[in-house]
Coordinates of C-alpha atoms in Angstrom, one line a residue:
M1 CA 112.7 120.3 95.6
E2 CA 111.8 123.7 97.0
R3 CA 108.2 122.9 96.1
N4 CA 108.4 119.7 98.2
A5 CA 109.9 121.5 101.2
L6 CA 108.3 120.4 104.5
V7 CA 106.6 123.3 106.3
Y8 CA 105.6 123.0 110.0
R9 CA 103.4 125.5 111.8
R10 CA 102.9 125.1 115.6
G11 CA 104.5 121.7 115.3
R12 CA 102.1 120.3 112.7
L13 CA 102.9 119.5 109.1
Q14 CA 101.3 121.8 106.6
L15 CA 100.3 120.5 103.1
P16 CA 101.8 122.5 100.2
R17 CA 99.3 124.9 98.9
D18 CA 99.4 123.6 95.3
I19 CA 99.3 119.9 96.2
V20 CA 95.8 119.5 94.8
G21 CA 97.2 120.0 91.3
W22 CA 100.1 117.5 91.7
T23 CA 100.3 114.3 89.7
P24 CA 100.1 111.0 91.6
D25 CA 103.9 110.6 91.1
E26 CA 104.6 114.0 92.7
V27 CA 102.3 113.2 95.6
G28 CA 103.9 109.8 96.1
R29 CA 107.4 111.3 96.0
W30 CA 106.4 114.0 98.5
L31 CA 104.9 111.4 100.8
S32 CA 108.0 109.3 100.6
L33 CA 110.2 112.2 101.7
L34 CA 108.3 112.6 104.9
P35 CA 109.3 111.0 108.2
P36 CA 107.0 108.0 108.9
A37 CA 104.9 109.7 111.5
D38 CA 104.4 112.8 109.3
R39 CA 103.6 110.5 106.3
V40 CA 100.5 109.2 108.0
Q41 CA 99.5 112.7 109.1
A42 CA 99.9 114.0 105.5
F43 CA 98.2 111.0 103.9
R44 CA 95.1 111.5 106.2
A45 CA 95.1 115.3 105.5
L46 CA 95.0 114.7 101.7
P47 CA 91.7 114.2 99.8
F48 CA 91.3 110.4 99.9
A49 CA 91.4 109.9 96.1
Q50 CA 94.6 111.9 95.9
G51 CA 96.1 110.1 98.8
V52 CA 95.3 106.7 97.2
A53 CA 96.9 107.8 93.9
G54 CA 100.0 109.0 95.8
F55 CA 100.1 105.7 97.8
L56 CA 100.0 103.7 94.6
A57 CA 102.8 105.8 93.1
M58 CA 105.2 105.1 96.0
E59 CA 107.9 102.5 96.1
P60 CA 106.9 99.2 97.8
Q61 CA 109.0 99.9 101.0
D62 CA 107.5 103.3 101.4
R63 CA 104.0 102.0 100.7
A64 CA 104.6 99.3 103.4
G65 CA 105.7 101.8 105.9
L66 CA 102.6 103.9 105.4
L67 CA 100.2 101.0 105.2
S68 CA 101.5 99.5 108.5
R69 CA 101.0 102.8 110.4
L70 CA 97.5 103.7 109.2
N71 CA 94.4 102.9 111.1
R72 CA 92.5 99.8 110.2
N73 CA 89.8 101.6 108.2
N74 CA 92.2 103.5 105.9
R75 CA 94.4 100.4 105.6
N76 CA 91.5 98.2 104.6
R77 CA 90.3 100.7 102.0
L78 CA 93.8 101.0 100.5
M79 CA 94.2 97.2 100.4
G80 CA 90.9 96.9 98.7
L81 CA 91.8 99.5 96.1
A82 CA 95.4 98.3 95.4
G83 CA 95.9 95.8 92.6
T84 CA 97.1 92.3 93.5
D85 CA 100.7 92.9 92.2
V86 CA 101.0 96.2 94.1
L87 CA 99.6 94.8 97.3
A88 CA 101.8 91.6 97.2
A89 CA 104.9 93.7 96.6
T90 CA 104.0 96.0 99.4
L91 CA 103.2 93.3 101.9
L92 CA 106.5 91.5 101.1
Q93 CA 108.4 94.6 102.4
L94 CA 107.0 94.0 105.9
R95 CA 108.3 91.8 108.7
P96 CA 106.6 88.4 108.7
E97 CA 104.6 89.1 111.9
A98 CA 103.3 92.5 110.5
R99 CA 102.6 90.9 107.2
T100 CA 100.5 88.2 108.9
L101 CA 98.5 90.8 110.7
L102 CA 97.8 92.8 107.6
L103 CA 96.9 89.7 105.5
E104 CA 94.1 89.1 108.0
D105 CA 92.5 92.3 106.7
V106 CA 92.8 91.5 103.0
P107 CA 89.3 90.9 101.6
P108 CA 88.6 87.2 101.5
S109 CA 87.8 87.3 97.8
R110 CA 91.4 88.5 97.1
R111 CA 93.4 86.6 99.7
A112 CA 94.3 83.6 97.6
A113 CA 95.4 85.8 94.6
V114 CA 97.6 87.9 96.9
D115 CA 99.1 84.9 98.6
Q116 CA 99.9 83.3 95.3
R117 CA 101.4 86.5 93.9
M118 CA 103.6 87.0 97.0
D119 CA 104.8 83.4 96.7
T120 CA 105.7 84.0 93.0
L121 CA 107.5 87.3 93.7
A122 CA 109.4 85.8 96.7
S123 CA 110.5 82.7 94.8
Q124 CA 111.7 84.8 91.9
G125 CA 113.4 87.3 94.3
Q126 CA 111.4 90.1 92.7
A127 CA 109.8 91.6 95.8
D128 CA 111.1 95.0 94.6
A129 CA 110.3 94.4 91.0
V130 CA 106.7 95.8 91.2
T131 CA 107.4 99.4 92.0
T132 CA 105.1 101.9 90.4
P133 CA 101.9 100.6 89.0
P134 CA 100.9 101.6 85.5
R135 CA 98.7 104.7 85.3
S136 CA 95.7 102.5 84.4
S137 CA 95.8 101.0 87.9
W138 CA 95.4 104.4 89.4
R139 CA 92.4 105.1 87.3
T140 CA 91.0 101.7 88.1
A141 CA 91.5 102.2 91.8
L142 CA 90.0 105.7 91.7
A143 CA 87.0 104.3 89.7
R144 CA 86.5 101.6 92.3
L145 CA 86.7 104.3 95.0
A146 CA 84.1 106.4 93.2
G147 CA 81.9 103.4 92.7
G148 CA 82.1 102.5 96.3
A149 CA 81.0 105.9 97.3
R150 CA 77.9 105.6 95.1
R151 CA 77.0 102.3 96.6
R152 CA 77.0 103.6 100.1
K153 CA 74.2 106.2 99.5
P154 CA 71.0 105.1 101.1
A155 CA 68.2 104.1 98.9
A156 CA 65.4 106.6 98.7

């Protein structure tokens, strides 16, 4: 845990020096240890791909806490990259009014699938059942992130 110790300088959270080499599980655990306000600050300070991998590795209630505190741009990017199961389990952790607001930002092409998966998880009482996504979903999300970056380059 010493490696995960929180270090503050001049009242600001400092990222651990070796965090760039951490696995998604380690980043997710470290983010989960942080107080909610610091969690947002730390997430935004991380390279985005590493932050996404850490987000996907977090438990649903921790993901929900982070997602609900991010700005709209980061929140929309995370919701676009998260798999349907992960997104549904995360949204089920929120209060109904917060869930409704965030669902408005789910890409329209995915909204029906997310709604259906949330209904299924809620009816089975398994909102907490989808915790950590399989490693392949991290790779898929990161590939989508890389693909999205390429599409945004202007045509010559």
